[in-house]
Amino acid sequence: MSAGLDLADQRSEYASLVRWWARMRESKPVHYDAELGNWHVFRYDDVVRIIGDHETFSSDLRSAVRQPEQFAIIARGAFNGFDPPEHTTLRSLVRTALTPRMIAGLEPRITAIAHELLDSLAGRRQVELVADLAYPLPLIVIAELMNIPLADRHRFRAWADALFFQGRGDEPVVVATEEMLRSVEPLIGEMNAYFLDHIRYRRQHPAGDLISMLAAAEVAGARLTDEEVLGVCGFLLVAGHITTTLVLGNAVHLLATRPDLAAALRREPGLIPATVEEVLRFRGQLPATPRRTTREVTIAGQVVPAGEILLLWIASANRDERQFTHADRFDPRREPNRHLGFGRGIHFCVGAPLARLEQHIALRAVLDRWDAFSLDGPVQPEDVRKAIGFRTLPLEVSSAR
């Protein structure tokens, strides 16, 4: 159960990136880009080394660009961009609220939401996978977790896009420029005010929701400030719904172009979790992640000075032939599959268990509901330099139900 390189459109920007990553892994695994003023890192072992050494390779890029006021406010709780000990404290506080038991308990409700969304499509031959399922499912889940009115959910996408894409500049920058941040600052200010109102209300009127739990979380006498809770909410808004939207879209796109794979999963649904892991490796949502050197260091024979920005190409590392046999084949039976789709080590995505649960449930629901589905027109990809996935995914579907 394997597939060749997922390059149906050999002229696509994604296909070009895949070919570029392969060339660079072989010829220039660590490369200085004079035009952008940063370093690119392409091989799996080098990326893993950098992710695992926070003392030499810092996640804190706040000094790399001046942050407008509203971004500076939300950054106080954006622990994914911090180093220990600050990162350790904030992550521990978040984990006291976002526990494995709490996430596992969401399975019945996530299943119900997925089927409600699919029920609303009954009788239709054409659907838009992103708008009809992949986007609303995780958004409803995160809104319910935070006890936020679903009527407000239409505002979430603009906020999440502002945080994740930060202006959608034309150039593949590593760190968003001040100009890019300022272009979306009004949206971030709107989001900050909205969440701060909810956070302050829940401090006075706790209700057992995620915001209430974050506001009450305590580890070794430390508690989150309102702005830190806000930063966590912003992070979860991105990690809690954009990841699932992109990965589910990528999975369904792959199965729509390979009906034999979809048929195999219907026969053997126990392979769905492994299939999701292979999607995260083969066409995961995160192209790259940045780091900053704290001292001079040698990587793959290249001397990199202190204070330099590195762009770690996660998607390239996940296709490194040195780590993954037949790396350009999609194989749900791949073992082992130590992909980096959710990061590694202390920065492993705290929202990964929730994202995985949503993806497993949604993919199973799609396969159960539709006997067949295929692409029904051109898709609209994301800017693959910032996210790998689709903004639209039109399908033609058939169902016996």
GROMACS .gro file of C-alpha atoms in nm:
model
  401
    1MET     CA    1   0.000   0.000   0.000
    2SER     CA    2   0.232   0.270  -0.125
    3ALA     CA    3   0.219   0.549  -0.376
    4GLY     CA    4   0.471   0.731  -0.586
    5LEU     CA    5   0.571   1.093  -0.541
    6ASP     CA    6   0.261   1.306  -0.487
    7LEU     CA    7   0.325   1.541  -0.778
    8ALA     CA    8   0.012   1.516  -0.991
    9ASP     CA    9   0.087   1.865  -1.117
   10GLN     CA   10   0.458   1.862  -1.195
   11ARG     CA   11   0.450   2.241  -1.247
   12SER     CA   12   0.306   2.322  -0.904
   13GLU     CA   13   0.495   2.530  -0.651
   14TYR     CA   14   0.482   2.239  -0.407
   15ALA     CA   15   0.636   2.003  -0.665
   16SER     CA   16   0.912   2.257  -0.725
   17LEU     CA   17   0.982   2.276  -0.353
   18VAL     CA   18   1.004   1.897  -0.323
   19ARG     CA   19   1.259   1.886  -0.604
   20TRP     CA   20   1.454   2.178  -0.452
   21TRP     CA   21   1.469   2.009  -0.111
   22ALA     CA   22   1.606   1.692  -0.273
   23ARG     CA   23   1.879   1.884  -0.459
   24MET     CA   24   1.978   2.079  -0.150
   25ARG     CA   25   1.992   1.772   0.076
   26GLU     CA   26   2.247   1.628  -0.164
   27SER     CA   27   2.452   1.932  -0.261
   28LYS     CA   28   2.407   2.205   0.004
   29PRO     CA   29   2.250   2.060   0.320
   30VAL     CA   30   2.332   2.383   0.509
   31HIS     CA   31   2.314   2.687   0.286
   32TYR     CA   32   2.348   3.061   0.346
   33ASP     CA   33   2.094   3.270   0.156
   34ALA     CA   34   2.255   3.609   0.102
   35GLU     CA   35   1.937   3.762  -0.040
   36LEU     CA   36   1.725   3.673   0.264
   37GLY     CA   37   2.011   3.694   0.514
   38ASN     CA   38   1.949   3.356   0.678
   39TRP     CA   39   2.063   2.994   0.666
   40HIS     CA   40   1.865   2.698   0.529
   41VAL     CA   41   1.897   2.350   0.685
   42PHE     CA   42   1.759   2.053   0.488
   43ARG     CA   43   1.869   1.716   0.631
   44TYR     CA   44   1.686   1.520   0.898
   45ASP     CA   45   1.981   1.462   1.133
   46ASP     CA   46   2.083   1.828   1.127
   47VAL     CA   47   1.726   1.944   1.193
   48VAL     CA   48   1.687   1.699   1.483
   49ARG     CA   49   2.018   1.812   1.631
   50ILE     CA   50   1.916   2.179   1.617
   51ILE     CA   51   1.567   2.123   1.759
   52GLY     CA   52   1.719   1.929   2.048
   53ASP     CA   53   1.981   2.189   2.150
   54HIS     CA   54   1.796   2.495   2.280
   55GLU     CA   55   2.110   2.637   2.442
   56THR     CA   56   2.283   2.677   2.105
   57PHE     CA   57   1.975   2.719   1.885
   58SER     CA   58   1.719   2.946   2.047
   59SER     CA   59   1.346   2.952   1.967
   60ASP     CA   60   1.320   3.307   2.101
   61LEU     CA   61   1.319   3.539   1.800
   62ARG     CA   62   1.170   3.842   1.973
   63SER     CA   63   1.495   4.032   1.927
   64ALA     CA   64   1.499   3.963   1.551
   65VAL     CA   65   1.229   4.217   1.469
   66ARG     CA   66   1.054   4.495   1.655
   67GLN     CA   67   0.706   4.376   1.750
   68PRO     CA   68   0.408   4.613   1.729
   69GLU     CA   69   0.223   4.659   2.056
   70GLN     CA   70  -0.057   4.408   1.998
   71PHE     CA   71   0.187   4.135   1.894
   72ALA     CA   72   0.405   4.210   2.197
   73ILE     CA   73   0.103   4.160   2.422
   74ILE     CA   74   0.009   3.820   2.283
   75ALA     CA   75   0.374   3.714   2.268
   76ARG     CA   76   0.390   3.706   2.650
   77GLY     CA   77   0.217   3.368   2.647
   78ALA     CA   78   0.339   3.230   2.314
   79PHE     CA   79   0.559   2.971   2.487
   80ASN     CA   80   0.646   2.792   2.161
   81GLY     CA   81   0.873   3.092   2.094
   82PHE     CA   82   1.049   3.077   2.433
   83ASP     CA   83   1.346   2.885   2.574
   84PRO     CA   84   1.380   2.723   2.918
   85PRO     CA   85   1.323   2.809   3.195
   86GLU     CA   86   1.045   3.045   3.076
   87HIS     CA   87   0.922   2.787   2.824
   88THR     CA   88   0.924   2.509   3.083
   89THR     CA   89   0.711   2.704   3.330
   90LEU     CA   90   0.450   2.813   3.077
   91ARG     CA   91   0.428   2.472   2.910
   92SER     CA   92   0.382   2.301   3.247
   93LEU     CA   93   0.097   2.537   3.334
   94VAL     CA   94  -0.074   2.470   3.001
   95ARG     CA   95  -0.039   2.094   3.043
   96THR     CA   96  -0.222   2.105   3.376
   97ALA     CA   97  -0.527   2.220   3.181
   98LEU     CA   98  -0.483   2.039   2.848
   99THR     CA   99  -0.441   1.689   2.993
  100PRO     CA  100  -0.448   1.358   2.799
  101ARG     CA  101  -0.755   1.253   2.999
  102MET     CA  102  -0.939   1.572   2.907
  103ILE     CA  103  -0.854   1.531   2.538
  104ALA     CA  104  -0.955   1.163   2.533
  105GLY     CA  105  -1.288   1.262   2.685
  106LEU     CA  106  -1.361   1.478   2.379
  107GLU     CA  107  -1.386   1.178   2.144
  108PRO     CA  108  -1.768   1.138   2.159
  109ARG     CA  109  -1.831   1.508   2.103
  110ILE     CA  110  -1.579   1.534   1.815
  111THR     CA  111  -1.739   1.229   1.654
  112ALA     CA  112  -2.083   1.387   1.688
  113ILE     CA  113  -1.964   1.716   1.535
  114ALA     CA  114  -1.805   1.535   1.238
  115HIS     CA  115  -2.124   1.343   1.167
  116GLU     CA  116  -2.343   1.652   1.210
  117LEU     CA  117  -2.133   1.834   0.951
  118LEU     CA  118  -2.151   1.540   0.710
  119ASP     CA  119  -2.527   1.501   0.773
  120SER     CA  120  -2.570   1.859   0.652
  121LEU     CA  121  -2.421   1.751   0.317
  122ALA     CA  122  -2.659   1.458   0.264
  123GLY     CA  123  -2.784   1.428  -0.092
  124ARG     CA  124  -2.515   1.654  -0.238
  125ARG     CA  125  -2.288   1.527  -0.513
  126GLN     CA  126  -2.049   1.823  -0.487
  127VAL     CA  127  -1.891   1.933  -0.161
  128GLU     CA  128  -1.609   2.165  -0.065
  129LEU     CA  129  -1.405   1.963   0.181
  130VAL     CA  130  -1.231   2.254   0.351
  131ALA     CA  131  -1.534   2.482   0.397
  132ASP     CA  132  -1.777   2.197   0.472
  133LEU     CA  133  -1.567   1.984   0.710
  134ALA     CA  134  -1.193   2.041   0.751
  135TYR     CA  135  -1.227   2.403   0.862
  136PRO     CA  136  -1.544   2.402   1.078
  137LEU     CA  137  -1.477   2.077   1.265
  138PRO     CA  138  -1.167   2.184   1.463
  139LEU     CA  139  -1.299   2.539   1.495
  140ILE     CA  140  -1.620   2.418   1.662
  141VAL     CA  141  -1.414   2.194   1.891
  142ILE     CA  142  -1.181   2.474   2.005
  143ALA     CA  143  -1.471   2.718   2.046
  144GLU     CA  144  -1.657   2.469   2.265
  145LEU     CA  145  -1.339   2.396   2.463
  146MET     CA  146  -1.300   2.765   2.536
  147ASN     CA  147  -1.674   2.814   2.596
  148ILE     CA  148  -1.690   3.084   2.330
  149PRO     CA  149  -2.016   3.147   2.139
  150LEU     CA  150  -2.020   2.960   1.809
  151ALA     CA  151  -2.181   3.270   1.657
  152ASP     CA  152  -1.840   3.437   1.688
  153ARG     CA  153  -1.648   3.161   1.513
  154HIS     CA  154  -1.648   3.341   1.175
  155ARG     CA  155  -1.407   3.590   1.331
  156PHE     CA  156  -1.158   3.317   1.422
  157ARG     CA  157  -1.029   3.248   1.073
  158ALA     CA  158  -0.915   3.604   1.013
  159TRP     CA  159  -0.740   3.604   1.351
  160ALA     CA  160  -0.577   3.267   1.296
  161ASP     CA  161  -0.460   3.367   0.947
  162ALA     CA  162  -0.312   3.688   1.088
  163LEU     CA  163  -0.119   3.490   1.350
  164PHE     CA  164  -0.011   3.207   1.122
  165PHE     CA  165   0.051   3.378   0.789
  166GLN     CA  166   0.127   3.727   0.926
  167GLY     CA  167   0.039   3.927   0.619
  168ARG     CA  168   0.110   3.666   0.351
  169GLY     CA  169   0.408   3.856   0.213
  170ASP     CA  170   0.527   3.774  -0.138
  171GLU     CA  171   0.877   3.682  -0.024
  172PRO     CA  172   0.951   3.361   0.173
  173VAL     CA  173   1.078   3.541   0.481
  174VAL     CA  174   1.188   3.345   0.787
  175VAL     CA  175   1.074   3.597   1.045
  176ALA     CA  176   0.787   3.830   0.964
  177THR     CA  177   0.901   4.189   0.914
  178GLU     CA  178   0.766   4.474   1.124
  179GLU     CA  179   0.578   4.596   0.816
  180MET     CA  180   0.407   4.258   0.776
  181LEU     CA  181   0.311   4.251   1.144
  182ARG     CA  182   0.172   4.604   1.130
  183SER     CA  183  -0.045   4.513   0.832
  184VAL     CA  184  -0.244   4.268   1.047
  185GLU     CA  185  -0.205   4.438   1.386
  186PRO     CA  186  -0.566   4.569   1.387
  187LEU     CA  187  -0.691   4.210   1.363
  188ILE     CA  188  -0.460   4.101   1.645
  189GLY     CA  189  -0.580   4.393   1.857
  190GLU     CA  190  -0.939   4.287   1.795
  191MET     CA  191  -0.857   3.930   1.896
  192ASN     CA  192  -0.666   4.042   2.207
  193ALA     CA  193  -0.956   4.253   2.330
  194TYR     CA  194  -1.203   3.972   2.264
  195PHE     CA  195  -1.008   3.705   2.453
  196LEU     CA  196  -0.904   3.933   2.738
  197ASP     CA  197  -1.272   4.007   2.803
  198HIS     CA  198  -1.342   3.634   2.823
  199ILE     CA  199  -1.037   3.565   3.039
  200ARG     CA  200  -1.123   3.837   3.291
  201TYR     CA  201  -1.484   3.720   3.306
  202ARG     CA  202  -1.379   3.358   3.365
  203ARG     CA  203  -1.146   3.459   3.647
  204GLN     CA  204  -1.456   3.590   3.825
  205HIS     CA  205  -1.697   3.324   3.696
  206PRO     CA  206  -1.510   2.996   3.631
  207ALA     CA  207  -1.708   2.742   3.430
  208GLY     CA  208  -1.487   2.437   3.384
  209ASP     CA  209  -1.388   2.533   3.029
  210LEU     CA  210  -1.032   2.557   2.898
  211ILE     CA  211  -1.001   2.932   2.961
  212SER     CA  212  -1.119   2.884   3.320
  213MET     CA  213  -0.869   2.601   3.369
  214LEU     CA  214  -0.583   2.804   3.223
  215ALA     CA  215  -0.672   3.099   3.445
  216ALA     CA  216  -0.669   2.872   3.750
  217ALA     CA  217  -0.363   2.662   3.657
  218GLU     CA  218  -0.083   2.666   3.914
  219VAL     CA  219   0.259   2.495   3.921
  220ALA     CA  220   0.500   2.553   4.210
  221GLY     CA  221   0.315   2.870   4.306
  222ALA     CA  222   0.326   3.016   3.954
  223ARG     CA  223   0.010   3.116   3.769
  224LEU     CA  224  -0.058   3.258   3.425
  225THR     CA  225  -0.126   3.629   3.383
  226ASP     CA  226  -0.419   3.742   3.169
  227GLU     CA  227  -0.179   3.820   2.883
  228GLU     CA  228  -0.014   3.478   2.913
  229VAL     CA  229  -0.352   3.305   2.900
  230LEU     CA  230  -0.425   3.521   2.594
  231GLY     CA  231  -0.102   3.404   2.429
  232VAL     CA  232  -0.190   3.041   2.495
  233CYS     CA  233  -0.539   3.096   2.348
  234GLY     CA  234  -0.384   3.248   2.037
  235PHE     CA  235  -0.144   2.954   2.006
  236LEU     CA  236  -0.426   2.702   2.046
  237LEU     CA  237  -0.638   2.892   1.795
  238VAL     CA  238  -0.365   2.824   1.539
  239ALA     CA  239  -0.246   2.480   1.656
  240GLY     CA  240  -0.595   2.368   1.749
  241HIS     CA  241  -0.761   2.429   1.417
  242ILE     CA  242  -0.526   2.525   1.134
  243THR     CA  243  -0.319   2.208   1.180
  244THR     CA  244  -0.624   1.982   1.161
  245THR     CA  245  -0.769   2.175   0.867
  246LEU     CA  246  -0.449   2.143   0.664
  247VAL     CA  247  -0.365   1.781   0.751
  248LEU     CA  248  -0.722   1.656   0.694
  249GLY     CA  249  -0.731   1.836   0.360
  250ASN     CA  250  -0.398   1.685   0.263
  251ALA     CA  251  -0.517   1.335   0.361
  252VAL     CA  252  -0.843   1.360   0.166
  253HIS     CA  253  -0.666   1.509  -0.137
  254LEU     CA  254  -0.428   1.214  -0.139
  255LEU     CA  255  -0.710   0.960  -0.107
  256ALA     CA  256  -0.915   1.139  -0.374
  257THR     CA  257  -0.632   1.093  -0.620
  258ARG     CA  258  -0.565   0.734  -0.506
  259PRO     CA  259  -0.900   0.555  -0.462
  260ASP     CA  260  -0.715   0.227  -0.409
  261LEU     CA  261  -0.573   0.370  -0.087
  262ALA     CA  262  -0.917   0.484   0.027
  263ALA     CA  263  -1.058   0.137  -0.046
  264ALA     CA  264  -0.776  -0.023   0.153
  265LEU     CA  265  -0.853   0.196   0.454
  266ARG     CA  266  -1.221   0.106   0.437
  267ARG     CA  267  -1.123  -0.262   0.448
  268GLU     CA  268  -0.872  -0.202   0.728
  269PRO     CA  269  -0.975   0.107   0.931
  270GLY     CA  270  -0.717   0.022   1.194
  271LEU     CA  271  -0.463   0.174   0.954
  272ILE     CA  272  -0.617   0.521   0.982
  273PRO     CA  273  -0.389   0.642   1.269
  274ALA     CA  274  -0.078   0.525   1.082
  275THR     CA  275  -0.211   0.687   0.765
  276VAL     CA  276  -0.243   1.020   0.946
  277GLU     CA  277   0.118   0.986   1.066
  278GLU     CA  278   0.233   0.920   0.712
  279VAL     CA  279   0.040   1.223   0.586
  280LEU     CA  280   0.220   1.430   0.853
  281ARG     CA  281   0.551   1.302   0.715
  282PHE     CA  282   0.476   1.293   0.344
  283ARG     CA  283   0.272   1.613   0.311
  284GLY     CA  284   0.262   1.766   0.656
  285GLN     CA  285   0.132   2.113   0.724
  286LEU     CA  286   0.455   2.278   0.842
  287PRO     CA  287   0.718   2.356   0.577
  288ALA     CA  288   0.977   2.504   0.811
  289THR     CA  289   1.050   2.650   1.153
  290PRO     CA  290   1.313   2.908   1.254
  291ARG     CA  291   1.588   2.913   1.519
  292ARG     CA  292   1.857   3.166   1.621
  293THR     CA  293   2.216   3.072   1.698
  294THR     CA  294   2.342   3.184   2.041
  295ARG     CA  295   2.707   3.110   1.960
  296GLU     CA  296   2.927   3.020   1.665
  297VAL     CA  297   2.858   2.661   1.565
  298THR     CA  298   2.946   2.417   1.288
  299ILE     CA  299   2.661   2.237   1.110
  300ALA     CA  300   2.736   1.984   0.835
  301GLY     CA  301   3.078   2.140   0.788
  302GLN     CA  302   2.945   2.497   0.766
  303VAL     CA  303   3.052   2.750   1.030
  304VAL     CA  304   2.750   2.955   1.134
  305PRO     CA  305   2.817   3.270   1.342
  306ALA     CA  306   2.628   3.365   1.658
  307GLY     CA  307   2.308   3.562   1.613
  308GLU     CA  308   2.215   3.406   1.278
  309ILE     CA  309   1.863   3.293   1.184
  310LEU     CA  310   1.828   2.933   1.065
  311LEU     CA  311   1.529   2.808   0.867
  312LEU     CA  312   1.483   2.439   0.947
  313TRP     CA  313   1.303   2.276   0.655
  314ILE     CA  314   1.087   2.025   0.844
  315ALA     CA  315   0.918   1.910   0.522
  316SER     CA  316   1.257   1.840   0.364
  317ALA     CA  317   1.378   1.649   0.671
  318ASN     CA  318   1.063   1.436   0.652
  319ARG     CA  319   1.163   1.332   0.299
  320ASP     CA  320   1.528   1.263   0.378
  321GLU     CA  321   1.627   0.930   0.222
  322ARG     CA  322   1.889   0.882   0.495
  323GLN     CA  323   1.610   0.849   0.752
  324PHE     CA  324   1.314   0.719   0.550
  325THR     CA  325   1.346   0.433   0.301
  326HIS     CA  326   1.174   0.525  -0.026
  327ALA     CA  327   1.102   0.864   0.125
  328ASP     CA  328   0.905   0.984  -0.178
  329ARG     CA  329   0.652   0.703  -0.148
  330PHE     CA  330   0.339   0.730   0.063
  331ASP     CA  331   0.329   0.420   0.283
  332PRO     CA  332   0.086   0.397   0.577
  333ARG     CA  333   0.264   0.080   0.690
  334ARG     CA  334   0.593   0.267   0.729
  335GLU     CA  335   0.777   0.155   1.042
  336PRO     CA  336   0.944   0.331   1.208
  337ASN     CA  337   0.803   0.671   1.119
  338ARG     CA  338   0.990   0.927   1.327
  339HIS     CA  339   0.857   1.226   1.136
  340LEU     CA  340   0.888   1.583   1.263
  341GLY     CA  341   0.536   1.696   1.172
  342PHE     CA  342   0.464   1.796   1.532
  343GLY     CA  343   0.820   1.890   1.625
  344ARG     CA  344   1.042   1.706   1.869
  345GLY     CA  345   1.164   1.729   2.228
  346ILE     CA  346   1.064   2.017   2.452
  347HIS     CA  347   0.889   2.189   2.161
  348PHE     CA  348   0.677   1.892   2.061
  349CYS     CA  349   0.336   2.042   1.986
  350VAL     CA  350   0.124   2.050   2.302
  351GLY     CA  351  -0.188   2.035   2.084
  352ALA     CA  352  -0.077   1.725   1.892
  353PRO     CA  353  -0.300   1.477   2.081
  354LEU     CA  354  -0.609   1.686   2.006
  355ALA     CA  355  -0.513   1.735   1.641
  356ARG     CA  356  -0.450   1.362   1.597
  357LEU     CA  357  -0.782   1.272   1.757
  358GLU     CA  358  -0.971   1.512   1.530
  359GLN     CA  359  -0.793   1.383   1.221
  360HIS     CA  360  -0.856   1.016   1.305
  361ILE     CA  361  -1.226   1.076   1.369
  362ALA     CA  362  -1.281   1.297   1.065
  363LEU     CA  363  -1.099   1.068   0.822
  364ARG     CA  364  -1.291   0.764   0.950
  365ALA     CA  365  -1.619   0.956   0.913
  366VAL     CA  366  -1.536   1.058   0.554
  367LEU     CA  367  -1.449   0.701   0.455
  368ASP     CA  368  -1.762   0.564   0.622
  369ARG     CA  369  -1.994   0.824   0.471
  370TRP     CA  370  -1.874   0.837   0.110
  371ASP     CA  371  -1.829   0.522  -0.098
  372ALA     CA  372  -1.615   0.721  -0.340
  373PHE     CA  373  -1.485   1.074  -0.380
  374SER     CA  374  -1.271   1.244  -0.639
  375LEU     CA  375  -1.145   1.593  -0.717
  376ASP     CA  376  -1.413   1.808  -0.879
  377GLY     CA  377  -1.223   2.099  -1.024
  378PRO     CA  378  -0.906   2.295  -0.944
  379VAL     CA  379  -0.795   2.320  -0.584
  380GLN     CA  380  -0.662   2.636  -0.419
  381PRO     CA  381  -0.335   2.562  -0.238
  382GLU     CA  382  -0.201   2.759   0.053
  383ASP     CA  383   0.124   2.952   0.010
  384VAL     CA  384   0.341   2.640   0.042
  385ARG     CA  385   0.635   2.840   0.179
  386LYS     CA  386   0.429   2.904   0.493
  387ALA     CA  387   0.180   2.615   0.508
  388ILE     CA  388   0.130   2.299   0.305
  389GLY     CA  389  -0.237   2.240   0.239
  390PHE     CA  390  -0.546   2.370   0.063
  391ARG     CA  391  -0.779   2.665   0.108
  392THR     CA  392  -1.033   2.495  -0.117
  393LEU     CA  393  -1.076   2.127  -0.205
  394PRO     CA  394  -1.383   2.063  -0.425
  395LEU     CA  395  -1.496   1.699  -0.437
  396GLU     CA  396  -1.751   1.491  -0.621
  397VAL     CA  397  -1.884   1.231  -0.379
  398SER     CA  398  -2.112   0.930  -0.387
  399SER     CA  399  -2.270   0.753  -0.095
  400ALA     CA  400  -2.493   0.454  -0.033
  401ARG     CA  401  -2.636   0.628   0.274
   0.00000   0.00000   0.00000
